[in-house]
Amino acid sequence: MRAALATLAADADHENEDFAAAAPGAAVLLDGAGVAGAETGCSHGVAWFSATLGGLLLGGVTSRPTRPLTDCLGDAIDCVRRLHEGTCDLVHRASPTSTVVAVRVGAEVVEYLVLGDSSLLLADKGGAVTAVSDRRLDEVGRQLRGPLDSLATGTPEHARALAEYRDALTGRRNRPDGFWIAGPDSSAAEHAFSGTLSRSALASVTLLSDGATRLVDRFELASWHEALGVIGSSGPEELIRSVRAAEADDPDGRRWPRGKAHDDATVLHWMLA
């Protein structure tokens, strides 16, 4: 098995809040969620949260091979909570959260978990590509972001609308009428999308943060199959370069409305054959 990883922060002055890692038999990708420069109630920060949760999750997935991935995620969330509940305000509305993608590869089966708006591509040996994506955040976002999408990215008006949108989105977090994401409450793990596939049928698994999937699910400049083709032929860095090139062609978000002109982008591609 061979793994290739590429990650790029939104800009040079921005700390990368994505985290991805692989170990024998497992891989994880997390996309930390927060508001740059805003109070979160956590003294450690979003990048610390996603990296700490990701490291603990990867350890749990590999060290307890029979434990379900949802339980491994719940365990990791509880552990992170214990690490900083004595120093941080974990009931703060903007307390750090993170999407999660996890994969465990055994001798016979491949297990997966997806929570939040990161994605997993499953490529079978016949060439078909299946995307596992949690669209609940997108669905809530579409209900709330009308005023935001009418404004040019980077303007003061856009910044004010973005703050209002994020505040409204936070009110729908980890609720049945909203979306689910990893945060202080381990019960969110129970709402992840998960499944099991035959290992013999799969050629590769690819974990992507939403900053890397923009080419497909926001810009609609490629299909999942085409995006995976770029990764397979030229490496995950090339997919991220393609995303950045598209973003550069639309710097103010008029063609493709979005909260940020650029986002952290991470791709972890794992060949199983």
Short mmCIF file of C-alpha atoms in Angstrom, two decimals:
data_model
loop_
_atom_site.label_atom_id
_atom_site.label_comp_id
_atom_site.label_asym_id
_atom_site.label_seq_id
_atom_site.Cartn_x
_atom_site.Cartn_y
_atom_site.Cartn_z
CA MET A 1 0.00 0.00 0.00
CA ARG A 2 1.24 3.49 -0.90
CA ALA A 3 0.03 6.82 0.46
CA ALA A 4 0.60 10.34 -0.89
CA LEU A 5 -0.28 13.47 1.06
CA ALA A 6 -0.45 17.15 0.08
CA THR A 7 -1.72 20.05 2.17
CA LEU A 8 -1.69 23.82 1.70
CA ALA A 9 -2.84 26.57 4.04
CA ALA A 10 -5.27 29.18 2.75
CA ASP A 11 -2.47 31.75 2.71
CA ALA A 12 1.08 32.17 3.99
CA ASP A 13 -0.06 34.09 7.09
CA HIS A 14 -2.76 31.57 7.99
CA GLU A 15 -2.13 28.55 10.22
CA ASN A 16 -3.23 25.38 8.48
CA GLU A 17 -6.16 23.98 10.43
CA ASP A 18 -6.36 20.76 8.41
CA PHE A 19 -4.73 17.60 9.74
CA ALA A 20 -4.08 14.33 7.92
CA ALA A 21 -2.00 11.27 8.76
CA ALA A 22 -1.67 7.61 7.86
CA ALA A 23 -0.39 4.57 9.72
CA PRO A 24 -0.28 0.89 8.76
CA GLY A 25 -3.91 0.01 8.20
CA ALA A 26 -5.48 3.41 8.88
CA ALA A 27 -5.76 7.00 7.72
CA VAL A 28 -7.52 10.12 9.03
CA LEU A 29 -8.22 13.62 7.77
CA LEU A 30 -9.70 16.47 9.80
CA ASP A 31 -10.61 20.02 8.82
CA GLY A 32 -10.71 22.30 11.84
CA ALA A 33 -13.48 24.88 11.94
CA GLY A 34 -13.14 28.31 13.49
CA VAL A 35 -13.13 32.01 12.70
CA ALA A 36 -9.70 33.55 12.14
CA GLY A 37 -8.95 36.11 14.83
CA ALA A 38 -12.23 35.50 16.66
CA GLU A 39 -12.66 34.48 20.29
CA THR A 40 -13.28 30.74 20.60
CA GLY A 41 -13.06 30.20 24.33
CA CYS A 42 -10.15 27.81 23.70
CA SER A 43 -6.62 28.93 24.56
CA HIS A 44 -5.10 26.28 22.27
CA GLY A 45 -6.74 27.15 18.96
CA VAL A 46 -8.42 25.35 16.09
CA ALA A 47 -5.23 23.84 14.62
CA TRP A 48 -4.39 22.30 18.01
CA PHE A 49 -7.89 20.86 18.27
CA SER A 50 -7.89 19.19 14.84
CA ALA A 51 -4.33 17.87 15.18
CA THR A 52 -4.87 16.55 18.71
CA LEU A 53 -8.17 14.92 17.85
CA GLY A 54 -6.69 13.47 14.64
CA GLY A 55 -3.68 12.00 16.39
CA LEU A 56 -5.76 10.41 19.11
CA LEU A 57 -8.25 9.05 16.59
CA LEU A 58 -5.52 7.50 14.45
CA GLY A 59 -4.05 5.88 17.55
CA GLY A 60 -7.41 4.46 18.57
CA VAL A 61 -8.24 3.15 15.10
CA THR A 62 -4.92 1.29 14.86
CA SER A 63 -4.59 0.07 18.44
CA ARG A 64 -8.18 -1.23 18.73
CA PRO A 65 -8.84 -2.90 15.37
CA THR A 66 -12.18 -4.41 16.36
CA ARG A 67 -13.67 -1.27 17.88
CA PRO A 68 -16.16 0.48 15.54
CA LEU A 69 -14.89 3.73 14.02
CA THR A 70 -17.78 5.69 15.53
CA ASP A 71 -16.73 4.49 18.98
CA CYS A 72 -13.09 5.32 18.25
CA LEU A 73 -14.14 8.85 17.31
CA GLY A 74 -16.27 9.21 20.43
CA ASP A 75 -13.34 8.04 22.57
CA ALA A 76 -11.00 10.56 20.91
CA ILE A 77 -13.46 13.43 21.38
CA ASP A 78 -13.83 12.57 25.06
CA CYS A 79 -10.04 12.44 25.46
CA VAL A 80 -9.55 15.85 23.84
CA ARG A 81 -12.26 17.29 26.06
CA ARG A 82 -10.44 16.03 29.16
CA LEU A 83 -7.19 17.58 27.92
CA HIS A 84 -8.54 21.12 27.88
CA GLU A 85 -11.83 21.35 29.77
CA GLY A 86 -9.96 22.66 32.82
CA THR A 87 -8.46 25.59 30.92
CA CYS A 88 -10.95 26.37 28.13
CA ASP A 89 -14.60 27.35 27.81
CA LEU A 90 -16.06 24.36 25.97
CA VAL A 91 -19.61 25.72 25.98
CA HIS A 92 -18.51 28.82 24.06
CA ARG A 93 -20.54 29.12 20.85
CA ALA A 94 -17.33 29.28 18.79
CA SER A 95 -15.48 26.48 20.58
CA PRO A 96 -13.26 24.66 18.01
CA THR A 97 -14.80 21.87 15.95
CA SER A 98 -13.61 19.67 13.12
CA THR A 99 -14.82 17.50 10.27
CA VAL A 100 -13.56 13.92 10.34
CA VAL A 101 -12.79 11.28 7.72
CA ALA A 102 -11.35 7.98 8.94
CA VAL A 103 -10.50 4.76 7.13
CA ARG A 104 -9.38 1.40 8.52
CA VAL A 105 -8.07 -1.23 6.10
CA GLY A 106 -8.13 -4.82 7.29
CA ALA A 107 -7.28 -8.09 5.60
CA GLU A 108 -10.82 -8.54 4.28
CA VAL A 109 -12.71 -5.27 4.67
CA VAL A 110 -12.31 -1.50 4.52
CA GLU A 111 -14.21 0.50 7.14
CA TYR A 112 -14.89 4.21 6.76
CA LEU A 113 -16.42 7.14 8.61
CA VAL A 114 -17.30 10.65 7.39
CA LEU A 115 -18.56 13.48 9.62
CA GLY A 116 -18.86 17.06 8.38
CA ASP A 117 -18.15 18.45 4.93
CA SER A 118 -14.92 16.65 4.12
CA SER A 119 -15.16 13.80 1.58
CA LEU A 120 -13.98 10.26 0.89
CA LEU A 121 -13.50 8.86 -2.61
CA LEU A 122 -13.71 5.08 -3.01
CA ALA A 123 -12.31 3.79 -6.30
CA ASP A 124 -13.01 0.21 -7.25
CA LYS A 125 -10.82 -1.95 -9.45
CA GLY A 126 -13.23 -1.54 -12.34
CA GLY A 127 -12.63 2.21 -12.46
CA ALA A 128 -15.86 3.40 -10.80
CA VAL A 129 -15.55 6.18 -8.19
CA THR A 130 -17.98 6.66 -5.32
CA ALA A 131 -17.92 9.83 -3.23
CA VAL A 132 -19.01 9.66 0.41
CA SER A 133 -19.82 13.22 1.41
CA ASP A 134 -21.75 14.59 4.38
CA ARG A 135 -23.94 17.32 2.83
CA ARG A 136 -25.91 18.27 5.94
CA LEU A 137 -23.73 21.35 6.53
CA ASP A 138 -24.16 22.39 2.89
CA GLU A 139 -27.92 22.00 3.14
CA VAL A 140 -28.11 24.20 6.22
CA GLY A 141 -25.70 26.66 4.64
CA ARG A 142 -27.88 27.09 1.58
CA GLN A 143 -30.76 28.06 3.84
CA LEU A 144 -28.73 30.75 5.58
CA ARG A 145 -26.20 32.21 3.14
CA GLY A 146 -28.37 34.12 0.67
CA PRO A 147 -27.25 37.62 1.78
CA LEU A 148 -23.62 36.47 1.91
CA ASP A 149 -23.49 35.12 -1.63
CA SER A 150 -24.68 38.40 -3.12
CA LEU A 151 -21.56 40.25 -1.90
CA ALA A 152 -18.01 40.29 -3.23
CA THR A 153 -15.56 38.22 -1.18
CA GLY A 154 -13.15 40.36 0.83
CA THR A 155 -15.29 43.49 1.10
CA PRO A 156 -16.32 44.94 4.50
CA GLU A 157 -19.94 44.16 3.67
CA HIS A 158 -19.02 40.55 2.94
CA ALA A 159 -17.09 40.32 6.20
CA ARG A 160 -20.11 41.52 8.19
CA ALA A 161 -22.47 39.15 6.37
CA LEU A 162 -20.00 36.28 6.88
CA ALA A 163 -19.91 36.92 10.64
CA GLU A 164 -23.72 36.88 10.77
CA TYR A 165 -23.85 33.72 8.68
CA ARG A 166 -21.33 31.92 10.86
CA ASP A 167 -23.21 32.91 13.99
CA ALA A 168 -26.46 31.56 12.53
CA LEU A 169 -24.68 28.37 11.42
CA THR A 170 -23.31 27.81 14.90
CA GLY A 171 -26.86 27.82 16.21
CA ARG A 172 -27.65 24.79 14.03
CA ARG A 173 -24.53 22.82 14.98
CA ASN A 174 -25.00 19.31 16.42
CA ARG A 175 -28.78 19.50 16.28
CA PRO A 176 -31.27 17.21 14.52
CA ASP A 177 -32.47 20.09 12.34
CA GLY A 178 -28.91 21.14 11.52
CA PHE A 179 -25.61 19.37 10.98
CA TRP A 180 -23.13 17.30 12.98
CA ILE A 181 -19.43 17.90 13.54
CA ALA A 182 -16.76 16.84 16.05
CA GLY A 183 -16.55 19.24 18.99
CA PRO A 184 -16.74 18.96 22.77
CA ASP A 185 -19.63 16.44 22.76
CA SER A 186 -18.74 12.86 21.80
CA SER A 187 -22.36 12.05 20.91
CA ALA A 188 -21.77 13.73 17.53
CA ALA A 189 -19.81 10.61 16.52
CA GLU A 190 -23.05 8.62 16.52
CA HIS A 191 -24.30 10.75 13.60
CA ALA A 192 -21.35 10.09 11.28
CA PHE A 193 -21.83 8.32 7.97
CA SER A 194 -20.07 4.96 8.16
CA GLY A 195 -19.82 1.75 6.22
CA THR A 196 -17.84 -1.36 5.34
CA LEU A 197 -16.66 -2.55 1.94
CA SER A 198 -14.76 -5.56 0.63
CA ARG A 199 -11.09 -4.74 0.41
CA SER A 200 -10.63 -6.95 -2.63
CA ALA A 201 -12.95 -4.70 -4.65
CA LEU A 202 -11.13 -1.42 -3.94
CA ALA A 203 -8.12 0.06 -5.70
CA SER A 204 -7.76 3.22 -3.62
CA VAL A 205 -9.28 5.49 -0.99
CA THR A 206 -8.82 9.26 -1.04
CA LEU A 207 -9.54 11.62 1.84
CA LEU A 208 -10.13 15.31 1.00
CA SER A 209 -10.94 18.45 2.96
CA ASP A 210 -13.52 20.79 1.46
CA GLY A 211 -10.79 23.20 0.37
CA ALA A 212 -9.63 20.48 -2.03
CA THR A 213 -13.07 19.36 -3.20
CA ARG A 214 -14.05 22.85 -4.41
CA LEU A 215 -13.05 21.99 -7.95
CA VAL A 216 -15.88 19.44 -8.04
CA ASP A 217 -18.60 20.35 -5.57
CA ARG A 218 -18.49 24.16 -5.70
CA PHE A 219 -16.81 25.18 -8.97
CA GLU A 220 -18.14 22.18 -10.96
CA LEU A 221 -15.03 22.21 -13.16
CA ALA A 222 -14.43 18.47 -12.83
CA SER A 223 -16.19 15.25 -11.86
CA TRP A 224 -15.06 13.11 -8.96
CA HIS A 225 -13.66 10.66 -11.49
CA GLU A 226 -11.67 13.43 -13.21
CA ALA A 227 -10.39 14.79 -9.90
CA LEU A 228 -9.19 11.34 -8.89
CA GLY A 229 -7.55 10.99 -12.30
CA VAL A 230 -5.53 14.15 -11.62
CA ILE A 231 -4.47 12.81 -8.24
CA GLY A 232 -3.53 9.40 -9.64
CA SER A 233 -1.55 10.71 -12.60
CA SER A 234 0.10 13.86 -11.20
CA GLY A 235 -0.25 13.60 -7.43
CA PRO A 236 -2.46 15.32 -4.86
CA GLU A 237 -0.45 18.55 -5.20
CA GLU A 238 -1.76 18.96 -8.75
CA LEU A 239 -5.38 18.85 -7.64
CA ILE A 240 -4.70 21.57 -5.08
CA ARG A 241 -2.90 23.65 -7.74
CA SER A 242 -5.98 23.32 -9.96
CA VAL A 243 -8.19 24.56 -7.13
CA ARG A 244 -5.90 27.56 -6.52
CA ALA A 245 -5.88 28.40 -10.23
CA ALA A 246 -9.68 28.44 -10.32
CA GLU A 247 -9.81 30.60 -7.20
CA ALA A 248 -7.37 33.04 -8.78
CA ASP A 249 -9.73 33.44 -11.75
CA ASP A 250 -12.55 34.46 -9.40
CA PRO A 251 -10.89 36.39 -6.53
CA ASP A 252 -14.02 38.26 -5.42
CA GLY A 253 -16.34 35.25 -5.45
CA ARG A 254 -18.71 36.59 -8.09
CA ARG A 255 -18.72 33.41 -10.17
CA TRP A 256 -18.44 31.04 -7.24
CA PRO A 257 -19.74 32.66 -4.02
CA ARG A 258 -17.83 31.42 -1.00
CA GLY A 259 -16.97 32.48 2.51
CA LYS A 260 -13.23 32.62 1.90
CA ALA A 261 -11.37 33.30 -1.34
CA HIS A 262 -9.03 30.41 -0.40
CA ASP A 263 -9.35 27.63 2.13
CA ASP A 264 -6.93 25.13 3.64
CA ALA A 265 -6.75 22.22 1.20
CA THR A 266 -5.62 18.68 2.01
CA VAL A 267 -5.59 15.44 0.00
CA LEU A 268 -4.51 12.03 1.31
CA HIS A 269 -4.49 9.41 -1.46
CA TRP A 270 -4.01 5.77 -0.50
CA MET A 271 -3.44 3.04 -3.07
CA LEU A 272 -4.56 -0.30 -1.67
CA ALA A 273 -3.40 -2.59 -4.47
#
